[in-house]
Coordinates of C-alpha atoms and ligand atoms in Angstrom, one line a residue:
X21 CA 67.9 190.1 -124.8
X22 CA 69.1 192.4 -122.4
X23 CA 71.5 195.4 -122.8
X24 CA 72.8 194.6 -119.4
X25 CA 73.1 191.8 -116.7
X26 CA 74.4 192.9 -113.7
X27 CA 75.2 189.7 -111.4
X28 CA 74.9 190.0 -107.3
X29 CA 72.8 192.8 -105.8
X30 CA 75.9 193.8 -103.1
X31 CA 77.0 197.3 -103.0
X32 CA 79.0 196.9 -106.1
X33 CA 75.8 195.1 -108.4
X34 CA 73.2 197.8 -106.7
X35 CA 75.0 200.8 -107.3
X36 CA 75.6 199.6 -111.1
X37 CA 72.5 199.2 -111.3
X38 CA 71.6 202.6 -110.2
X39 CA 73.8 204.5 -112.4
X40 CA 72.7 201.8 -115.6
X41 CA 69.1 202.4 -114.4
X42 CA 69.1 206.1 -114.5
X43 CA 71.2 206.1 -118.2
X44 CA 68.3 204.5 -119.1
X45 CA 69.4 201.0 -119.8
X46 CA 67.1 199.2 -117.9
X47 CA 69.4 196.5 -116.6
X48 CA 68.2 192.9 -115.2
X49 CA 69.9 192.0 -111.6
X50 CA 70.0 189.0 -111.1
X51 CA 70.1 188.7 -107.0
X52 CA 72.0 185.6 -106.3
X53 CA 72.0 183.4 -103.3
X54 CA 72.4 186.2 -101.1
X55 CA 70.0 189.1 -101.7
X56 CA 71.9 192.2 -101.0
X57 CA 75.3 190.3 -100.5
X58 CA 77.3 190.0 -97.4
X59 CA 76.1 192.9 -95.8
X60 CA 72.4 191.1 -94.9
X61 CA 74.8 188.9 -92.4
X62 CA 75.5 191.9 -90.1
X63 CA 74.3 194.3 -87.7
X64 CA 75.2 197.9 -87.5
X65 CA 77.5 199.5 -90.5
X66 CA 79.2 202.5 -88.9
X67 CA 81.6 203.4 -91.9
X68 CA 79.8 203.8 -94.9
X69 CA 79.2 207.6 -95.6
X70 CA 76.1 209.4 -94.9
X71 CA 75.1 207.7 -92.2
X72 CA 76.1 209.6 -89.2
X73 CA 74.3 207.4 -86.6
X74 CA 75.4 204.2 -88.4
X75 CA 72.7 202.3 -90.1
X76 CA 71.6 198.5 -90.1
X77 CA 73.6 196.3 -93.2
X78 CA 70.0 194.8 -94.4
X79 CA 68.5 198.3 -93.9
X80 CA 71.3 199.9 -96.1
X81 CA 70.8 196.9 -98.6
X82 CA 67.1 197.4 -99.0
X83 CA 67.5 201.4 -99.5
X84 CA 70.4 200.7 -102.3
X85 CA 67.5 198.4 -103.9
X86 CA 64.6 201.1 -103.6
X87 CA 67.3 203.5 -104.9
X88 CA 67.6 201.3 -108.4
X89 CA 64.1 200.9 -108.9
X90 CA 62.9 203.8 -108.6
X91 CA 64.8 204.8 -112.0
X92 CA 63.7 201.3 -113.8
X93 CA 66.3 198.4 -112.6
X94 CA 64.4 194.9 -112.9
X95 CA 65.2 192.2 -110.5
X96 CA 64.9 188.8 -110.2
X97 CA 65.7 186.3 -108.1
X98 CA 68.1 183.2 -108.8
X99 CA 71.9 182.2 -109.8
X100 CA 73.9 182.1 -112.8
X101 CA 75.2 178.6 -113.2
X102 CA 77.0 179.3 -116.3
X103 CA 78.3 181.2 -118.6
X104 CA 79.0 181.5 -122.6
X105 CA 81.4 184.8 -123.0
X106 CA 82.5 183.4 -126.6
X107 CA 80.7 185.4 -128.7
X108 CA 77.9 188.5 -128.3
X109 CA 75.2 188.7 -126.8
X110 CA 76.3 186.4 -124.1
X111 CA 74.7 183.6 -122.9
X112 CA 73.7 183.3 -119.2
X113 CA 72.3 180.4 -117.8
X114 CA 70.2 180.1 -114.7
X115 CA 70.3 177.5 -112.2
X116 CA 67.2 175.3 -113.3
X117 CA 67.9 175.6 -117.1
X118 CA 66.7 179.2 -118.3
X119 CA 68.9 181.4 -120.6
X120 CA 69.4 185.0 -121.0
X121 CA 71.0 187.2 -123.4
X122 CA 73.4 190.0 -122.9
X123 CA 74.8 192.4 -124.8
X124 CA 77.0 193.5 -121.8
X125 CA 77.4 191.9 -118.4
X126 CA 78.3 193.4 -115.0
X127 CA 79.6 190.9 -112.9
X128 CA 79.4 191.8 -108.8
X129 CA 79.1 188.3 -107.0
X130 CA 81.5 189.2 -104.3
X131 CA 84.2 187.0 -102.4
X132 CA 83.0 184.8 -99.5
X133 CA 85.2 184.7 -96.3
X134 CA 86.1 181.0 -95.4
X135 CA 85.0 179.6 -92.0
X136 CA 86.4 177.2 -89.8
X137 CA 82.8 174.9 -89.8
X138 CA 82.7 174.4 -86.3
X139 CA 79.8 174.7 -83.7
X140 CA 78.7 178.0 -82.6
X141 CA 80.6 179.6 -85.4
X142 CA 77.6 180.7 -88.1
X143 CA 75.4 181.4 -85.3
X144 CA 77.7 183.9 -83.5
X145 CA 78.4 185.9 -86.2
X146 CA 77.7 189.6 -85.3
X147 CA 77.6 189.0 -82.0
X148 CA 81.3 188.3 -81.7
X149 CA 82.3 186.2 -84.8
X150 CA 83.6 188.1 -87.6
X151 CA 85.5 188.1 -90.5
X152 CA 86.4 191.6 -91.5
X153 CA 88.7 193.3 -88.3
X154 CA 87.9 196.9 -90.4
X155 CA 84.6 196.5 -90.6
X156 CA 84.3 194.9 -86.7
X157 CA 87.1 196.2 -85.0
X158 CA 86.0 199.4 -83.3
X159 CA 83.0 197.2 -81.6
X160 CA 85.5 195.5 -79.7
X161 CA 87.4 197.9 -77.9
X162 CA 89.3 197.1 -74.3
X163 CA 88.1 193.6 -75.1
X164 CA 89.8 190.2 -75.3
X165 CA 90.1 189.2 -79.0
X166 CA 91.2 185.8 -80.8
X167 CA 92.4 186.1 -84.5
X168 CA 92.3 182.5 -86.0
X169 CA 95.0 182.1 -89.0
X170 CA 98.6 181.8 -89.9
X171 CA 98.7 183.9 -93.3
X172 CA 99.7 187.4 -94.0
X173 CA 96.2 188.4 -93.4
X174 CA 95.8 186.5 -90.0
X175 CA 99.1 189.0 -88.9
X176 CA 97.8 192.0 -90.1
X177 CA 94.3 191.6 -89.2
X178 CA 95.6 190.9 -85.3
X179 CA 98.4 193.7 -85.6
X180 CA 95.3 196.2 -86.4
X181 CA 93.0 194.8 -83.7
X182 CA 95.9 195.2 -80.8
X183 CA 94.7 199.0 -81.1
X184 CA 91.2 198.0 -79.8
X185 CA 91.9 194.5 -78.0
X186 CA 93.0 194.4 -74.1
X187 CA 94.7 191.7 -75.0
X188 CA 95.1 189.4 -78.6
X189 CA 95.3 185.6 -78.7
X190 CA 96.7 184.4 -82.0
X191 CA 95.3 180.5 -82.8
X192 CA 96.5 178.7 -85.5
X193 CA 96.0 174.7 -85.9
X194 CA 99.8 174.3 -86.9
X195 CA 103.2 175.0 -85.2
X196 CA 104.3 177.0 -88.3
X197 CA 102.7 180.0 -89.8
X198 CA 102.4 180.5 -93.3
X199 CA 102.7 184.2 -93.5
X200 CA 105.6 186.2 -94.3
X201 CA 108.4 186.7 -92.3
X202 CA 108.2 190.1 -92.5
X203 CA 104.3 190.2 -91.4
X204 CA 105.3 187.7 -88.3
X205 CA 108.2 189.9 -87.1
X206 CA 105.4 192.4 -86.6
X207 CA 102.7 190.2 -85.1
X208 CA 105.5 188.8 -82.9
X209 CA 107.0 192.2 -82.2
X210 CA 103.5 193.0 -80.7
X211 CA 103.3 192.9 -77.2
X212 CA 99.3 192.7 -76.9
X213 CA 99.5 189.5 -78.7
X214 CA 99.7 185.8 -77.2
X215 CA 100.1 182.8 -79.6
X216 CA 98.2 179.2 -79.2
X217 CA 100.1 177.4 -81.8
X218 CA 99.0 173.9 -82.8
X219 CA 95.8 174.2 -81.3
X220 CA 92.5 173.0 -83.5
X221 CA 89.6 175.1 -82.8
X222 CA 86.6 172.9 -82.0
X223 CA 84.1 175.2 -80.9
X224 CA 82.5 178.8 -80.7
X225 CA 81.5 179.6 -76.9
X226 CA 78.8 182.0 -76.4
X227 CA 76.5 182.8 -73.8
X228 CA 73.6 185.6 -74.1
X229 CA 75.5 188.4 -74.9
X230 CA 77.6 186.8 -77.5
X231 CA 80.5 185.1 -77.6
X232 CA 82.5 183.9 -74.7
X233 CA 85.5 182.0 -76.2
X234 CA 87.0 179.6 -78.1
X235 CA 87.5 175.6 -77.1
X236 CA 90.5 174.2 -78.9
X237 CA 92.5 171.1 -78.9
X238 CA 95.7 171.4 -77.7
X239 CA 97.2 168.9 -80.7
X240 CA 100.7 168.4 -78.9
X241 CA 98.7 166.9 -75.8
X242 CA 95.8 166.1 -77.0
X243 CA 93.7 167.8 -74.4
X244 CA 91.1 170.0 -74.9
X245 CA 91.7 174.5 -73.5
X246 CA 89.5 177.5 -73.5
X247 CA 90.5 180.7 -74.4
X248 CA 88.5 183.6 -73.1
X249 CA 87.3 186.1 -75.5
X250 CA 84.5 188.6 -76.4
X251 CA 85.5 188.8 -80.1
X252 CA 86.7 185.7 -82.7
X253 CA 88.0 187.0 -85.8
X254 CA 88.6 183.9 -88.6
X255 CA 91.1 184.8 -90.9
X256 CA 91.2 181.8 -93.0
X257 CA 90.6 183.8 -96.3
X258 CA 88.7 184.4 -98.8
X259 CA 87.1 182.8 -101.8
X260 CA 85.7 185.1 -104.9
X261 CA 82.8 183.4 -106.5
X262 CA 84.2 183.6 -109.6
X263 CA 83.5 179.5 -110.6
X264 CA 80.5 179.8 -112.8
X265 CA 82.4 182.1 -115.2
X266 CA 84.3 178.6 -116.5
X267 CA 87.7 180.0 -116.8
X268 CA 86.6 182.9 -119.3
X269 CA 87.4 185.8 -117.6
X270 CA 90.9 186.0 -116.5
X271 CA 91.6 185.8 -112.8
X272 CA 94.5 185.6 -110.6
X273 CA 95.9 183.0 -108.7
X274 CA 93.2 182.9 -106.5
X275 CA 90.3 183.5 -108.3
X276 CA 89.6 186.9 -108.5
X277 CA 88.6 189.0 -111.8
X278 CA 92.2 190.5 -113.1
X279 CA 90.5 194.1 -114.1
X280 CA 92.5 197.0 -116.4
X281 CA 93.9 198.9 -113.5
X282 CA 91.7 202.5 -113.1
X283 CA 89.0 200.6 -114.8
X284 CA 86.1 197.9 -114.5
X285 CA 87.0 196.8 -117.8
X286 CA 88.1 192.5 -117.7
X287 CA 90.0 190.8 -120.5
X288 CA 86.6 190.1 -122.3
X289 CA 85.1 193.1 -124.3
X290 CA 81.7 193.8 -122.9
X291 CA 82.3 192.1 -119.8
X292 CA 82.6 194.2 -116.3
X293 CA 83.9 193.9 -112.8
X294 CA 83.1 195.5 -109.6
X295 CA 83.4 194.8 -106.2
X296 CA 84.9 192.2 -103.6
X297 CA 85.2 190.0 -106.7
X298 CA 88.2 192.0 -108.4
X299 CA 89.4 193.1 -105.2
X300 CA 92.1 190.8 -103.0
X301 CA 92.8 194.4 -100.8
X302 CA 90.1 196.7 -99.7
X303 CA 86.8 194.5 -99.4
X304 CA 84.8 197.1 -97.9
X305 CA 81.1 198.0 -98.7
X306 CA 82.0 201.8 -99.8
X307 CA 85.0 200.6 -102.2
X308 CA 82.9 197.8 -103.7
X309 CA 80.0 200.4 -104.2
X310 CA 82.3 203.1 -105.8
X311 CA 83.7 200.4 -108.3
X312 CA 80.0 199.8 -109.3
X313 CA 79.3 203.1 -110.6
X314 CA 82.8 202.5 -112.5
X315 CA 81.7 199.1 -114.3
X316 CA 78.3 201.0 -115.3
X317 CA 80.2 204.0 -116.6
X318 CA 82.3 201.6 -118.6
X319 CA 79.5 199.9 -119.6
X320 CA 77.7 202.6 -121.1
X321 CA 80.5 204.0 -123.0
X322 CA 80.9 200.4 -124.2
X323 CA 77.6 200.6 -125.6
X324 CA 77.2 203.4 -127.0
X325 CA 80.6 202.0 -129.3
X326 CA 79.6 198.9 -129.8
X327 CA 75.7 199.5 -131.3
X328 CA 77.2 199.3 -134.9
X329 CA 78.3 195.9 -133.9
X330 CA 76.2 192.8 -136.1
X331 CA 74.2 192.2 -133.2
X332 CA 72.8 195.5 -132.1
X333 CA 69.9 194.6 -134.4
X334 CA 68.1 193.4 -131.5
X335 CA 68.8 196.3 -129.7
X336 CA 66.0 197.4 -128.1
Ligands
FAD29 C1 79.7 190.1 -91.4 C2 80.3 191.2 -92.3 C3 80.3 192.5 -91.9 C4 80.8 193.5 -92.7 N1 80.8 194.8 -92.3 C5 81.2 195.8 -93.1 C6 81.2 197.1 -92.6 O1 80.8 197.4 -91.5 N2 81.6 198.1 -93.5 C7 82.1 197.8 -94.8 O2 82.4 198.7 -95.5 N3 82.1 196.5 -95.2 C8 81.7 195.5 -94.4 N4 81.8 194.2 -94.8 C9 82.3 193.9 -96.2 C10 81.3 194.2 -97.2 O3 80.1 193.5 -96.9 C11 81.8 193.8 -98.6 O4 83.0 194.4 -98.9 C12 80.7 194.1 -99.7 O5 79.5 193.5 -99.4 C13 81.2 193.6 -101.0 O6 80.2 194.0 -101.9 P1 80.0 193.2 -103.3 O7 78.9 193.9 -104.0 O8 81.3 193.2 -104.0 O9 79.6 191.7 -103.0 P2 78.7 191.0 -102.0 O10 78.1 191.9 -100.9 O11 79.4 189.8 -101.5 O12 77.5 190.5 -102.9 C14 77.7 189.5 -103.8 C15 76.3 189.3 -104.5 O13 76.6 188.3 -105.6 C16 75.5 187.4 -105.6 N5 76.1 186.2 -106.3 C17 77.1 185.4 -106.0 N6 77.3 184.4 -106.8 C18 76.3 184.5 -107.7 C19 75.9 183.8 -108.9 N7 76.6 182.7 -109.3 N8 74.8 184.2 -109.6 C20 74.1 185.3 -109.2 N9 74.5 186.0 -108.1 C21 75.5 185.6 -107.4 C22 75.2 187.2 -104.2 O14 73.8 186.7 -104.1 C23 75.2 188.6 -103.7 O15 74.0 189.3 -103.9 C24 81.3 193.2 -94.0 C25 81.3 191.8 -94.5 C26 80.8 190.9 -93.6 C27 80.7 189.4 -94.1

């Protein structure tokens, strides 16, 4: 029996997990199939605070851990399949069949950008493939840039980087975009940008010092173009990895934890969110950290209401 579960060791599950750890409630993290979270899959962070020089995401990731076990955080490595929010303590159960109890959980498990699944894709990422034009976009000034997408974030995403790009090519496998018309007027306004409509990426080009270009298929004619470029940004969307929770936490439309607005708090008492996985908008490493220390200040205040509760008998 825990007091607290905090799930995904991101920004948002490590800096609960500092402010739990130094209340003195010794939570359990449970890390996840990505130690650390999406900032292990980069290179240089320039923009989170305190860092003047920049520092390296898996560098950054490892000090946040240090920084929770110093004041008592346990680890442990693994994935919550499952999930029984019926009644308290929770139920979590590992992948491979073990359970845990929880009087309170902290849930932090992010929202994974979607990919395209072609060659040269994976590999490229961080030297020229990204996902994230506020985290990436400054690294790619006077450069040639393709934004794969058609939504509203495709548009804004390639409306932002025509302040770094030399020039912008906008791909998207259909004729039609889905966004907005409001957000297309804009992209289309732009004069930086050029559109490849109705062209299937196939492949990520790259040579030694990172990306080179896209190959598409030109779907009209069949035949098969490259479009030069230093810097592919997919825009595809997102997915929160909210599926293990079973439908018991209230999302939205797409998936992502519906919190109290100015609070961590989610439609099951006891149960926090922080991080990419409540947040559609900012996705960044410094707004998913700050909504950590939120969920573990709600959290404790929870606690110290709820130990007249039945259960807080095996408080320990
Ligand atoms: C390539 C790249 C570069 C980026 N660069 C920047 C940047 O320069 N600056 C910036 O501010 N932001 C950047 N970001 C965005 C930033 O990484 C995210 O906003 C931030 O990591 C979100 O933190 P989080 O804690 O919410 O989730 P994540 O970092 O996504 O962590 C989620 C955690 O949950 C765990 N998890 C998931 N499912 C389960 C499960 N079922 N059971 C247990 N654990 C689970 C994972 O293992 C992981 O530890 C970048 C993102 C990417 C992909």
């Amino acid at each position: 029996m825990y007091k607290s579960v905090i799930i995904g060791t991101g920004p948002a599950g490590l800096t609960a997990a500092i402010y739990l750890a130094r209340a003195n409630l010794n939570p359990l993290v449970i890390e996840g199939p990505e130690p650390g979270g999406q900032l292990t899959t980069t290179t240089e962070v320039e923009n989170f605070p305190g860092f003047p020089e920049g520092i390296m995401g898996p560098e950054l990731m490892a000090n946040m851990r240090k920084q929770a076990e110093r004041f008592g955080a346990q680890f442990r490595s693994g994935w919550i399949n499952s999930v029984d929010l019926s009644k308290r303590p929770f139920t979590l159960s590992l992948e491979g069949g073990e359970t845990l109890q929880a009087e309170t959980l902290i849930i932090s498990t992010g929202a994974s950008a979607k990919y395209l699944g072609i060659p040269g894709e994976k590999d490229n990422v961080g030297r020229g493939v990204s996902t994230c034009a506020t985290c990436d976009g400054f690294f790619f000034r006077g450069k040639k840039i393709i934004v794969v997408g058609g939504g509203d974030s495709a548009m804004e995403e390639a409306n932002f980087l025509t302040r770094f790009a030399s020039e912008l090519t906008l791909v998207h496998r259909r004729d039609e975009l889905r966004a907005s018309k409001i957000m297309q007027d804009r992209a289309r306004e732009n004069p930086k940008i050029s559109w490849s409509l109705n062209r299937t990426p196939l492949e990520v080009l790259s040579g030694e010092n990172g990306v080179t270009g896209l190959k598409v298929r030109n779907n009209e004619t069949g035949e098969e173009e490259i479009i030069e470029a230093q810097g592919v940004f997919v825009a595809i969307g997102h997915t929160p990895n909210t599926k293990f929770l079973g439908g018991q936490v209230e999302t939205d439309e797409h998936g992502y934890i519906i919190t109290k607005p100015g609070s961590s708090e989610t439609n099951v008492p006891g149960v926090f969110a922080c991080g990419d996985v409540q947040d559609n908008k900012y996705r960044q490493a410094i707004t998913a950290a700050g909504s950590g220390c939120m969920a573990a200040l709600d959290c404790e205040k929870f606690l110290e209401g709820a130990v007249t509760q039945d259960w807080s008998v095996s408080l320990g």
